[in-house]
mmCIF file of C-alpha atoms and ligand atoms in Angstrom:
data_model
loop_
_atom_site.group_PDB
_atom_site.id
_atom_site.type_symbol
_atom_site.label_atom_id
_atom_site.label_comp_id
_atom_site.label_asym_id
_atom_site.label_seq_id
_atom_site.Cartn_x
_atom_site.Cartn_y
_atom_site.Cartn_z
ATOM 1 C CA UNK A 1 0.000 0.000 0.000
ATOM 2 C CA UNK A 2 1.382 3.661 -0.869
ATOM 3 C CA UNK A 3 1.355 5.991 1.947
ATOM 4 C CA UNK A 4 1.443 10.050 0.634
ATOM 5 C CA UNK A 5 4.145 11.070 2.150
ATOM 6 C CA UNK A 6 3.189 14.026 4.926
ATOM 7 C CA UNK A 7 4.420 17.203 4.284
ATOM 8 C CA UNK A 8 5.416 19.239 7.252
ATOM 9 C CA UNK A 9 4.628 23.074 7.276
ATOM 10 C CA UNK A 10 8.452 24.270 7.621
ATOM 11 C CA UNK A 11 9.685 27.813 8.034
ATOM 12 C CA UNK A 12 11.173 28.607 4.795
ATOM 13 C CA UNK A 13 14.557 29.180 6.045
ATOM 14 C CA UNK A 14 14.598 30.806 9.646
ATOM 15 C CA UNK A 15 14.886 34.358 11.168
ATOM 16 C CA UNK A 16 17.812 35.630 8.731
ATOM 17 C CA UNK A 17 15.064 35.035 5.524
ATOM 18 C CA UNK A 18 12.631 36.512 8.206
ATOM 19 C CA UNK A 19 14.690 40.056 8.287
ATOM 20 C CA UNK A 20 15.533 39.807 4.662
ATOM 21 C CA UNK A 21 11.834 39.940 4.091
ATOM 22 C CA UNK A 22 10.872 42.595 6.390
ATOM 23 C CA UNK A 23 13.500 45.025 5.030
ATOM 24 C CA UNK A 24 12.045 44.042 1.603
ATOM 25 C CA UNK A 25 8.457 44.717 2.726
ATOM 26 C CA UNK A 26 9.615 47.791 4.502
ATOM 27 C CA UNK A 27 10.780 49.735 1.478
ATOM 28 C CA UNK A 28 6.870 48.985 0.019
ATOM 29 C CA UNK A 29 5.154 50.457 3.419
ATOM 30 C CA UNK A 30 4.281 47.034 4.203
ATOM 31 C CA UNK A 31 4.724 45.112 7.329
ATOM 32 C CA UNK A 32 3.844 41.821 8.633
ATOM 33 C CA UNK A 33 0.775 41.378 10.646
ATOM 34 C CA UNK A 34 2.132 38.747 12.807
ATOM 35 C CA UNK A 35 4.994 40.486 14.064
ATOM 36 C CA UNK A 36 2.538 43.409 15.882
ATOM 37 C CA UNK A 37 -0.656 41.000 16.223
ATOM 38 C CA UNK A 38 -0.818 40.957 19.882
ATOM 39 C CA UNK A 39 0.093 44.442 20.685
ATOM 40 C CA UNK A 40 -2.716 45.464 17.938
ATOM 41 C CA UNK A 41 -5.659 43.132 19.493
ATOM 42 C CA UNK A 42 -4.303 42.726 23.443
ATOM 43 C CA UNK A 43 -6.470 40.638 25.701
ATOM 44 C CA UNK A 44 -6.943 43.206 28.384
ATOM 45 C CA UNK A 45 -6.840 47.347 27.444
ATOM 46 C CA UNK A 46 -3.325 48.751 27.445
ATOM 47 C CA UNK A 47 -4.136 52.476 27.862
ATOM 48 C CA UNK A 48 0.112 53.782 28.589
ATOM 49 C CA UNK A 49 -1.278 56.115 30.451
ATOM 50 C CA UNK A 50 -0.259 55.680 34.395
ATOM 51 C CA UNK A 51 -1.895 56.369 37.571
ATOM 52 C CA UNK A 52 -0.799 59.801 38.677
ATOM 53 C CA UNK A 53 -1.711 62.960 40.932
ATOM 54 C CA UNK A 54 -0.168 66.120 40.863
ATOM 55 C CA UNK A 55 -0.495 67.757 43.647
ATOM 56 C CA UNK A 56 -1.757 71.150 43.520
ATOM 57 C CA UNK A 57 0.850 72.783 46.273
ATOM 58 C CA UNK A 58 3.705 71.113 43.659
ATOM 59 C CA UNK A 59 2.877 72.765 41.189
ATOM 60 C CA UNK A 60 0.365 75.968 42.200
ATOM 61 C CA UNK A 61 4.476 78.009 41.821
ATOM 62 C CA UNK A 62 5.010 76.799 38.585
ATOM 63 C CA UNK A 63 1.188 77.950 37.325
ATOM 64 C CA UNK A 64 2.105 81.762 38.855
ATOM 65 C CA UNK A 65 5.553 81.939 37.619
ATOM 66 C CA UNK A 66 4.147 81.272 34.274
ATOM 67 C CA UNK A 67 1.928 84.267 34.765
ATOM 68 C CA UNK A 68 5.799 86.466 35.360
ATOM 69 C CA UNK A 69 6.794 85.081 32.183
ATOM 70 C CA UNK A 70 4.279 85.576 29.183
ATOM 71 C CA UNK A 71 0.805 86.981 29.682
ATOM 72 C CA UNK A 72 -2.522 85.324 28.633
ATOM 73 C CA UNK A 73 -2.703 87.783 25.239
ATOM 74 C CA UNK A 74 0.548 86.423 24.084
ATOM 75 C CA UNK A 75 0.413 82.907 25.071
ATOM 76 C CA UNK A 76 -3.467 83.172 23.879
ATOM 77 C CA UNK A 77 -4.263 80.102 26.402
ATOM 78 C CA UNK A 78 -1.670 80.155 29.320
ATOM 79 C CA UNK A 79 -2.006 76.967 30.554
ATOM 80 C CA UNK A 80 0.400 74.023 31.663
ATOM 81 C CA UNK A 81 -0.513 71.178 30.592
ATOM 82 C CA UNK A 82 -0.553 68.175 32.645
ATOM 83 C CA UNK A 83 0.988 65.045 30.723
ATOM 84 C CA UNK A 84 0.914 61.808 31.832
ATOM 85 C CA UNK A 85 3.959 60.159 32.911
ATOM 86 C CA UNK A 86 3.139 56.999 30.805
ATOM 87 C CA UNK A 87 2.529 59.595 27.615
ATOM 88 C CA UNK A 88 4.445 62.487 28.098
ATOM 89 C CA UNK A 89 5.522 64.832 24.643
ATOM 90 C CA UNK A 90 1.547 63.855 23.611
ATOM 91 C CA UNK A 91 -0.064 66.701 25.338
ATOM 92 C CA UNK A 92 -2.507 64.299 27.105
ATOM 93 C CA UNK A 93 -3.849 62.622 30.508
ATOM 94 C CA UNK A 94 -5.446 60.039 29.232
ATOM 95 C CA UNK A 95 -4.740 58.362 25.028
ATOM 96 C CA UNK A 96 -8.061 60.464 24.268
ATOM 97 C CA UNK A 97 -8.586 63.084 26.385
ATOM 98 C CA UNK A 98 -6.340 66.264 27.454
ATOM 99 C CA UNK A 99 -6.157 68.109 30.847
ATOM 100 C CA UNK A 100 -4.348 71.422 31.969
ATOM 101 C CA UNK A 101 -4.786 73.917 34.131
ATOM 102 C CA UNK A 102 -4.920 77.862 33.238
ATOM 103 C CA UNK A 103 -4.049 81.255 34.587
ATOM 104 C CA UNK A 104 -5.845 84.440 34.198
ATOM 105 C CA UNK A 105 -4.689 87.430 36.390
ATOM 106 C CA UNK A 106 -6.411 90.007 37.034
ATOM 107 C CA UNK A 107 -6.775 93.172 33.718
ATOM 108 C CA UNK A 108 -6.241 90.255 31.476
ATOM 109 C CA UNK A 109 -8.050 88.767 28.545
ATOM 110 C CA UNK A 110 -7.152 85.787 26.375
ATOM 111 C CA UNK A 111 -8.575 86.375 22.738
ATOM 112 C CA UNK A 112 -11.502 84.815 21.503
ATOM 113 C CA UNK A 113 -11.674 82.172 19.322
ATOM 114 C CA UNK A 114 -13.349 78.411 17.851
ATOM 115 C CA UNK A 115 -12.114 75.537 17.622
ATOM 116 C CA UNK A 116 -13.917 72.153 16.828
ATOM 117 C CA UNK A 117 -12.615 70.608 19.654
ATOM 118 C CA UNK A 118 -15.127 70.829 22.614
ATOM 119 C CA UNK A 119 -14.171 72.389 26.339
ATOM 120 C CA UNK A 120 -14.466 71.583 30.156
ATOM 121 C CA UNK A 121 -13.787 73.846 32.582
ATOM 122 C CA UNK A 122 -13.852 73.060 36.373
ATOM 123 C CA UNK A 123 -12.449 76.516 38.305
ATOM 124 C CA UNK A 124 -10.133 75.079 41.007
ATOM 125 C CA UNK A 125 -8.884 78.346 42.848
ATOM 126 C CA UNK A 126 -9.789 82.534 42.768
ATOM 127 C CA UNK A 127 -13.327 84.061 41.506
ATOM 128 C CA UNK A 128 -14.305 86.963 39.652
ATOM 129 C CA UNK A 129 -12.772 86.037 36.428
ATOM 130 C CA UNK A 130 -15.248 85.135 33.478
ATOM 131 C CA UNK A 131 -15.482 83.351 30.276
ATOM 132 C CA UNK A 132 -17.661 84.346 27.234
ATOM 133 C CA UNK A 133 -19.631 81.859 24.956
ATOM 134 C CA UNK A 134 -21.946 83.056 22.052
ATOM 135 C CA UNK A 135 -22.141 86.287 23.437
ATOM 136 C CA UNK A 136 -22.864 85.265 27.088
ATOM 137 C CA UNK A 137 -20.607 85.765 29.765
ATOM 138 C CA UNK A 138 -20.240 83.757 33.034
ATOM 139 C CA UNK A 139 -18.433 84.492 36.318
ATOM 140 C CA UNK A 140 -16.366 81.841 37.442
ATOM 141 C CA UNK A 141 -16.274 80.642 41.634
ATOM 142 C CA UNK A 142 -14.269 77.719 42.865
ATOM 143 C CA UNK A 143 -16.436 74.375 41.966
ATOM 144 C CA UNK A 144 -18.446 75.749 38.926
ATOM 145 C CA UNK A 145 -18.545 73.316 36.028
ATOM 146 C CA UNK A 146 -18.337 75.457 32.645
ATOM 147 C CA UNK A 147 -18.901 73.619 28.845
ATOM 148 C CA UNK A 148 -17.545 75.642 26.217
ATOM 149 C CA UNK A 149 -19.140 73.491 23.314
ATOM 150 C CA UNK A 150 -17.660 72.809 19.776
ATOM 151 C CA UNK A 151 -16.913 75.677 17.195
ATOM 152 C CA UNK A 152 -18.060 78.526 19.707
ATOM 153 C CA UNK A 153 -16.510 81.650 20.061
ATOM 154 C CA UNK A 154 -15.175 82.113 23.405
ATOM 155 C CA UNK A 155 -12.876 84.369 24.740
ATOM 156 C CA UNK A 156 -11.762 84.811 29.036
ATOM 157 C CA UNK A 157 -11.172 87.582 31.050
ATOM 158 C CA UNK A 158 -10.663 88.665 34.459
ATOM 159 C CA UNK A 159 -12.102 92.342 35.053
ATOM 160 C CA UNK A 160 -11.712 90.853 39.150
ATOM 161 C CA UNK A 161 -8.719 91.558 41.482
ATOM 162 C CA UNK A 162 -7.112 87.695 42.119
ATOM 163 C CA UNK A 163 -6.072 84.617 40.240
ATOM 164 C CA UNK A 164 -8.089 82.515 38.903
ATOM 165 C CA UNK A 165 -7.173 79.104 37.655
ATOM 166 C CA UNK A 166 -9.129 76.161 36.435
ATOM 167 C CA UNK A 167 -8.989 72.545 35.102
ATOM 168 C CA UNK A 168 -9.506 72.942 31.336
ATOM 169 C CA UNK A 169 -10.497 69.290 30.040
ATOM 170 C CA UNK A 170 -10.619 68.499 26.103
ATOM 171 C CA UNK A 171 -11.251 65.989 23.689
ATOM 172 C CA UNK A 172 -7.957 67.318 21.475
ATOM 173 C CA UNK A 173 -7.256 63.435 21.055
ATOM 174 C CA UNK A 174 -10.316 62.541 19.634
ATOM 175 C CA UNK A 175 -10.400 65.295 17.298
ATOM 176 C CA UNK A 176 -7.250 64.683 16.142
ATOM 177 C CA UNK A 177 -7.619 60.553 15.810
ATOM 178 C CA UNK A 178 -11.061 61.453 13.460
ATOM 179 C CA UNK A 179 -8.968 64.164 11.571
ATOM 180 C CA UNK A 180 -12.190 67.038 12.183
ATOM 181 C CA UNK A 181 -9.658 69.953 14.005
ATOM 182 C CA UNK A 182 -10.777 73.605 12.707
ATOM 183 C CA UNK A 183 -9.721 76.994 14.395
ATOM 184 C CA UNK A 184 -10.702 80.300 13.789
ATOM 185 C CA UNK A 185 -9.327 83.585 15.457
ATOM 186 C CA UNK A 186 -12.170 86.227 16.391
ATOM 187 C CA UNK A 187 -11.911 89.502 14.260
ATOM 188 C CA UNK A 188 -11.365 91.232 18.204
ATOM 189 C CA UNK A 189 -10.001 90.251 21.391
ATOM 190 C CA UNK A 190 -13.139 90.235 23.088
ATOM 191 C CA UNK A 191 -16.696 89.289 21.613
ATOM 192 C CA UNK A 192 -19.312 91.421 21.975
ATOM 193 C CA UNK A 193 -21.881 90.702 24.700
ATOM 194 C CA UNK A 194 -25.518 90.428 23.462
ATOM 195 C CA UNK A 195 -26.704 88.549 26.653
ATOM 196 C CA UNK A 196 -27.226 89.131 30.087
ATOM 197 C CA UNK A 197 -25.457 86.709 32.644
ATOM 198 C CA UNK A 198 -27.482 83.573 33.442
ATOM 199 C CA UNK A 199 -29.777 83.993 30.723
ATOM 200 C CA UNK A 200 -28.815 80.107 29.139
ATOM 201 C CA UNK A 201 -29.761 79.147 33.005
ATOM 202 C CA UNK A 202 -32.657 80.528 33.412
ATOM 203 C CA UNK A 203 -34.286 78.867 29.969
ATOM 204 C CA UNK A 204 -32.488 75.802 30.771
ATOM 205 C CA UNK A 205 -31.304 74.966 34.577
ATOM 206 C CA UNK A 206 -34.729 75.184 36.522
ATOM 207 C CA UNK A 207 -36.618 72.016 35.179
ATOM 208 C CA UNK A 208 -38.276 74.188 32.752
ATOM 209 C CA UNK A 209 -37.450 74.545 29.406
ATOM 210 C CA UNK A 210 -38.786 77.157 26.441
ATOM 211 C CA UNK A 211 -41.743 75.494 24.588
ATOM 212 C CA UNK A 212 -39.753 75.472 21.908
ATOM 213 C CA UNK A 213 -38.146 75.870 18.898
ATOM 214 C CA UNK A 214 -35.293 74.291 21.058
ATOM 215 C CA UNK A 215 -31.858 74.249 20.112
ATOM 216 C CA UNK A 216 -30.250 70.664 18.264
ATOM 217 C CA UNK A 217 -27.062 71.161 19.323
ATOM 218 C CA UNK A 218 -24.973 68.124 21.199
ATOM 219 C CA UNK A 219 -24.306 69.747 23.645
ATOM 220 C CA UNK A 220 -25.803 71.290 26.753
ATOM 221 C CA UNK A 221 -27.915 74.637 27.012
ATOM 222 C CA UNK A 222 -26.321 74.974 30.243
ATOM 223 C CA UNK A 223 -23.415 76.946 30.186
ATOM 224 C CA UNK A 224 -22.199 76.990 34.082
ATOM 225 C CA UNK A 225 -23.329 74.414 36.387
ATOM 226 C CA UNK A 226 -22.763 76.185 39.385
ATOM 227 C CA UNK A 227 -21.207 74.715 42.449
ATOM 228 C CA UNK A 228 -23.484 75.727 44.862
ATOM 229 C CA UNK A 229 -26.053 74.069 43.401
ATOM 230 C CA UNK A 230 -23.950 70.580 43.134
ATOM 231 C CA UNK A 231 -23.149 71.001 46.627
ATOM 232 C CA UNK A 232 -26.525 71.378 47.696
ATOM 233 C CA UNK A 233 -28.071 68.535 45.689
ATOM 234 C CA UNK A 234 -25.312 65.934 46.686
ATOM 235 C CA UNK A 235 -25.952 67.219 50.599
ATOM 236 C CA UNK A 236 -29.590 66.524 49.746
ATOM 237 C CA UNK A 237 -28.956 62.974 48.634
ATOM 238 C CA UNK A 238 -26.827 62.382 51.370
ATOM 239 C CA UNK A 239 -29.833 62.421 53.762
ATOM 240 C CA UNK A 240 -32.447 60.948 51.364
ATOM 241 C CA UNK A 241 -30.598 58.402 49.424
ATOM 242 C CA UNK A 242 -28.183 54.895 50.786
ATOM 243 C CA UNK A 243 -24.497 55.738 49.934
ATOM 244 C CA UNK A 244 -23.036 53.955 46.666
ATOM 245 C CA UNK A 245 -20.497 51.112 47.706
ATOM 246 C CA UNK A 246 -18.325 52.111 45.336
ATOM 247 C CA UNK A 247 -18.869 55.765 44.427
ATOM 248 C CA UNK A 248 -20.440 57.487 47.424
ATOM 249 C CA UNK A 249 -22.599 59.345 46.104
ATOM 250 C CA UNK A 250 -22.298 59.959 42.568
ATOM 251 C CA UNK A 251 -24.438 62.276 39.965
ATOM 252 C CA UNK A 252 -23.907 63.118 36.150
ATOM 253 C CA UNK A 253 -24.072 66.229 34.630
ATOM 254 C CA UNK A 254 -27.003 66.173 32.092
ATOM 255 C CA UNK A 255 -28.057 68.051 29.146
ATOM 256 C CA UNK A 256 -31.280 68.678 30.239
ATOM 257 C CA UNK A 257 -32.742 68.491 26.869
ATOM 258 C CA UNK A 258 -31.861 64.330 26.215
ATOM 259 C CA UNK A 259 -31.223 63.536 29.958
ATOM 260 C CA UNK A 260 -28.058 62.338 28.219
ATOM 261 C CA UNK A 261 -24.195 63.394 28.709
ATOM 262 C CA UNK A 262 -23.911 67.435 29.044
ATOM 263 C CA UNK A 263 -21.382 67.140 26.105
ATOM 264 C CA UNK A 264 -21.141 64.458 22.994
ATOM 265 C CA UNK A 265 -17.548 63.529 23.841
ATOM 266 C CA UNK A 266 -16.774 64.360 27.387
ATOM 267 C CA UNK A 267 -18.698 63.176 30.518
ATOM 268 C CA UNK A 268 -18.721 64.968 33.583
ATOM 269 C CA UNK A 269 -19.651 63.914 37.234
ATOM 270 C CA UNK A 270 -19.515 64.911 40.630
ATOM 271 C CA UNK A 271 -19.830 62.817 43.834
ATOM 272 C CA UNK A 272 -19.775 62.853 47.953
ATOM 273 C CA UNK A 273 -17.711 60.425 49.957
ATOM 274 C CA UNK A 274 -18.809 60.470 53.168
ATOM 275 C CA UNK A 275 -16.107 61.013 56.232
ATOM 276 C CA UNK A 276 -14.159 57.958 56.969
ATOM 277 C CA UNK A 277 -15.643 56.294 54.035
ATOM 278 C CA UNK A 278 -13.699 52.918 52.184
ATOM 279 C CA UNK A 279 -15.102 52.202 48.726
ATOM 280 C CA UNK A 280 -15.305 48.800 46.883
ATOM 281 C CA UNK A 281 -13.280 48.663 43.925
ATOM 282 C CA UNK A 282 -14.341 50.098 40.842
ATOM 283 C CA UNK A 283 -13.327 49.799 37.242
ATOM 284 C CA UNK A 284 -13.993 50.668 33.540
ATOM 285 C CA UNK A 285 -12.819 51.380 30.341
ATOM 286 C CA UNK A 286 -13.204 55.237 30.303
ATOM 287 C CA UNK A 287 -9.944 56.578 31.685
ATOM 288 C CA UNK A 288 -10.776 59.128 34.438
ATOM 289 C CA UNK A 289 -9.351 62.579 35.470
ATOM 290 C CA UNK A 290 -10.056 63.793 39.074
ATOM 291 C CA UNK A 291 -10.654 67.305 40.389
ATOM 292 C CA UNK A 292 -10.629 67.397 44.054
ATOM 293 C CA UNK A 293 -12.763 69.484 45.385
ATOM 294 C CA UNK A 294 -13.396 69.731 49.014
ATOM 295 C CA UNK A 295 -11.932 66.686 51.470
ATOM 296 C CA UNK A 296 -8.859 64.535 51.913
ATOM 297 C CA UNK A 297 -8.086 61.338 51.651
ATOM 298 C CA UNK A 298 -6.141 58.555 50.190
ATOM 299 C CA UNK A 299 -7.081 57.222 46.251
ATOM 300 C CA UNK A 300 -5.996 53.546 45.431
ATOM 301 C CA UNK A 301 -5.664 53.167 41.698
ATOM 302 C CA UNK A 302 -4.075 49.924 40.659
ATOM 303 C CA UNK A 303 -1.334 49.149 42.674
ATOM 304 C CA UNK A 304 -0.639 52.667 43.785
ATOM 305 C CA UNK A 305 -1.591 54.753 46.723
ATOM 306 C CA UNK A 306 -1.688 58.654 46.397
ATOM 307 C CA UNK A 307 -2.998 60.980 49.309
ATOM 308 C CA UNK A 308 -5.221 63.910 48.053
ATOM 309 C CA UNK A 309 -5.863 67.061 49.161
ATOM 310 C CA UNK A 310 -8.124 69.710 47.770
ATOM 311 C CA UNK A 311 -7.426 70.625 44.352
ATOM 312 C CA UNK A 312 -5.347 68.224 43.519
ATOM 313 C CA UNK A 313 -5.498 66.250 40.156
ATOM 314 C CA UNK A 314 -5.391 63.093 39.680
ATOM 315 C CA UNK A 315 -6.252 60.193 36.416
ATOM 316 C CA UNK A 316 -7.346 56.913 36.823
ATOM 317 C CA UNK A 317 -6.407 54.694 33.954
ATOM 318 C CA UNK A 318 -8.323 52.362 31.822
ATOM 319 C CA UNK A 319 -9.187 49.352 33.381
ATOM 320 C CA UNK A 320 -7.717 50.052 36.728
ATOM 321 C CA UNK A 321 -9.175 49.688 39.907
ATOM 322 C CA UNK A 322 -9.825 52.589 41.868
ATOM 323 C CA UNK A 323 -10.708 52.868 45.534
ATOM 324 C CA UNK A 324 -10.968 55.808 48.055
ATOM 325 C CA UNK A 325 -10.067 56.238 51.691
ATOM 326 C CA UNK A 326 -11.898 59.805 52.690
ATOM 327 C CA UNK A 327 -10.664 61.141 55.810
ATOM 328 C CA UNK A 328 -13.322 64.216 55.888
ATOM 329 C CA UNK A 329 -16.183 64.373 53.659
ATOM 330 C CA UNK A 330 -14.784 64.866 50.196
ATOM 331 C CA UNK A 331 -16.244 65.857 46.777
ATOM 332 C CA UNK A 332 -14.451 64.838 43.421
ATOM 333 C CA UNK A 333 -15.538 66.284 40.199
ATOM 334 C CA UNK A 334 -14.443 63.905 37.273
ATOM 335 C CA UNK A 335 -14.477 63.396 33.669
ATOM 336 C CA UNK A 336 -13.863 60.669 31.107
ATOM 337 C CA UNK A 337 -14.559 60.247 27.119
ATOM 338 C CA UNK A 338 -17.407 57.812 28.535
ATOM 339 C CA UNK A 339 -19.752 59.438 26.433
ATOM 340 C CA UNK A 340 -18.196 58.285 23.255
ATOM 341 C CA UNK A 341 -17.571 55.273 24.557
ATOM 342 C CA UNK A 342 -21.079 54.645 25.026
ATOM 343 C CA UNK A 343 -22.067 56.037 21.866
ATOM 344 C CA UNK A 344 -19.762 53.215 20.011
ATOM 345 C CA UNK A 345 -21.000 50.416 22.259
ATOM 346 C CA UNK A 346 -17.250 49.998 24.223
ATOM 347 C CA UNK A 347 -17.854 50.880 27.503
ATOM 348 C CA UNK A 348 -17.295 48.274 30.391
ATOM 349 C CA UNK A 349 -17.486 48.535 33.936
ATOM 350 C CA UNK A 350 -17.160 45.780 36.562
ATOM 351 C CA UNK A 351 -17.575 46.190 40.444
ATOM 352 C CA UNK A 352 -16.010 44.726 43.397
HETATM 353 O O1 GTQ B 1 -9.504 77.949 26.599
HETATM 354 O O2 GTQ B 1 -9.798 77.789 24.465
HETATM 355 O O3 GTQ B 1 -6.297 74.379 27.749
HETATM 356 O O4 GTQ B 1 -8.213 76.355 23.052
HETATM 357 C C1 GTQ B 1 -6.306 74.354 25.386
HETATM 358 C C2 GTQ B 1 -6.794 74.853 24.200
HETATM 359 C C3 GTQ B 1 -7.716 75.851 26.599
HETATM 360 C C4 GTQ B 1 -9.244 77.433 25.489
HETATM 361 C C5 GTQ B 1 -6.763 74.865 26.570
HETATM 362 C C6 GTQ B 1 -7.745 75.865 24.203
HETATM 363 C C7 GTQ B 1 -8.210 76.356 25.415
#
């Protein structure tokens, strides 16, 4: 009887052909699938960013010696961004999102413009200082949560006599992975003002809203969600509502329009840990930068163990488990790109 000879699969002639064939492939833009596959499709998210906090007494000196050194008309944003360690030279906290935090003193203005790219604003230290949106302007105090949406003019000033800094958050990653960045310079420094001040919250922020035509845009009506009216609803569901094991108590920012996220790309939250509080762990794939904003404590995240104080800064990875020790009461504001994440179907959570 005639067996068919089996033929084995054989490398054609090892790792020196292998090369050969790379450098080959190389010079075509080509390269081999194989070589990359698991670093492409990983079993588990590999986000390179780190945990890290920067603490706000670190680096509150560098944020006012920047104001000695250029002012906010010539540096148009003067801001220091806050990299993370895992990513640094990519202007970015997180793969998709960016974080920084600016300085206006007091007589200054930095120019209005649009960009495509939507804005965050969380004020972390000084009042009086405002922003301008579509012809509205809103006074900034420690807390306040501020949207400056996509391709809106916006300009910031400070007619007031202090500092004022705040967490800028953006989605300048996203924008750039999708290619869609635009920027336009205002004609002046300074829009014009063709609104009074609170006007978007009173059509908007009271549970009422104008019968209508209503605005389509993505993004919020609300243009300051101001902290004394977090504070007081997250006091209020302190004494009506059981604590969260894992998140205290913890509220999103809506567009009160859909109910939905207050911005397309960017989600925003705020929560109360209660004094001497120890959450479960908590993780998910939206990548999460901290505000703090009253309290101490001490924030697991992965492995690591940072203490916070107020206005500190801190991101919580991808996929990492995060878990606070409060000392006093504490309030974090946060934000993450889990609005797009949701949006494409990715987003994954698991507690405990
Ligand atoms: O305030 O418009 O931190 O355009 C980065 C880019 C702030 C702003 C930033 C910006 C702004």
């Amino acid at each position: 009887m005639q067996v068919a000879s089996k033929v084995m699969p054989q490398a054609p002639s090892g790792e020196g052909a292998r090369a050969e064939f790379y450098s080959r492939l190389d010079r075509e833009n080509l390269t081999a699938l194989w070589e990359v596959l698991h670093a492409l499709v990983p079993p588990l998210p590999t986000p390179g960013c780190v945990p890290a906090l920067w603490k706000y007494a670190d680096i509150r000196p560098f944020i006012m010696e920047s104001g000695s050194l250029i002012t906010a008309a010539e540096a148009v944003r003067r801001v220091l961004i806050l990299e993370n360690p895992g990513l640094r030279g990519q202007s970015c906290i997180t793969r998709s999102l960016y974080c920084g935090l600016q300085l206006i003193l007091p007589g200054e203005v930095a120019p209005s413009h649009r960009h495509t790219q939507s804005a965050l604003r969380f004020i972390v230290e000084g009042s009086g200082a405002y922003t301008a949106v579509d012809g509205e302007r809103t006074t900034m105090r420690p807390g306040d949560f501020i949207i400056t949406p996509s391709w809106t003019w916006h300009d910031h000033g400070n007619p007031g006599n202090e500092p004022v800094v705040w967490m800028d958050g953006l989605d300048i990653q996203i924008l750039q992975l999708f290619g869609a960045q635009f920027m336009e310079t205002f004609a002046e420094d300074e829009q014009p003002v063709t609104r009074n001040e609170g006007a978007s919250y009173s059509s908007y922020g009271n549970n009422l809203v104008p019968i209508g035509p209503l605005p389509t845009s993505k993004t919020s009506p609300i243009f300051n969600y101001p902290y004394e009216r977090s504070r007081e609803t997250l006091a209020a569901l302190a004494r009506n509502e059981p604590v969260d094991t894992c998140h205290g108590w913890k509220m999103q920012f809506i567009n009160p329009l859909t109910g939905g996220f207050a911005m397309p790309t960017i989600g925003a939250f705020i929560q109360l840990l209660p004094a001497a509080f120890q959450s479960s762990p908590y993780r998910s794939t939206d990548g999460t930068i901290y505000s703090v904003a009253e309290g101490e404590g001490v924030v697991k995240i992965g492995k690591e163990k940072f203490r916070f104080s107020p206005r500190d800064t801190f991101v919580v990875p991808s996929w990492q488990p995060v878990q606070f020790e409060s000392t006093g009461e504490t309030v974090l504001f946060s934000y993450s790109d889990r609005p797009a994440q949701v949006a494409l179907g990715l987003l994954r959570e698991q507690r405990g």
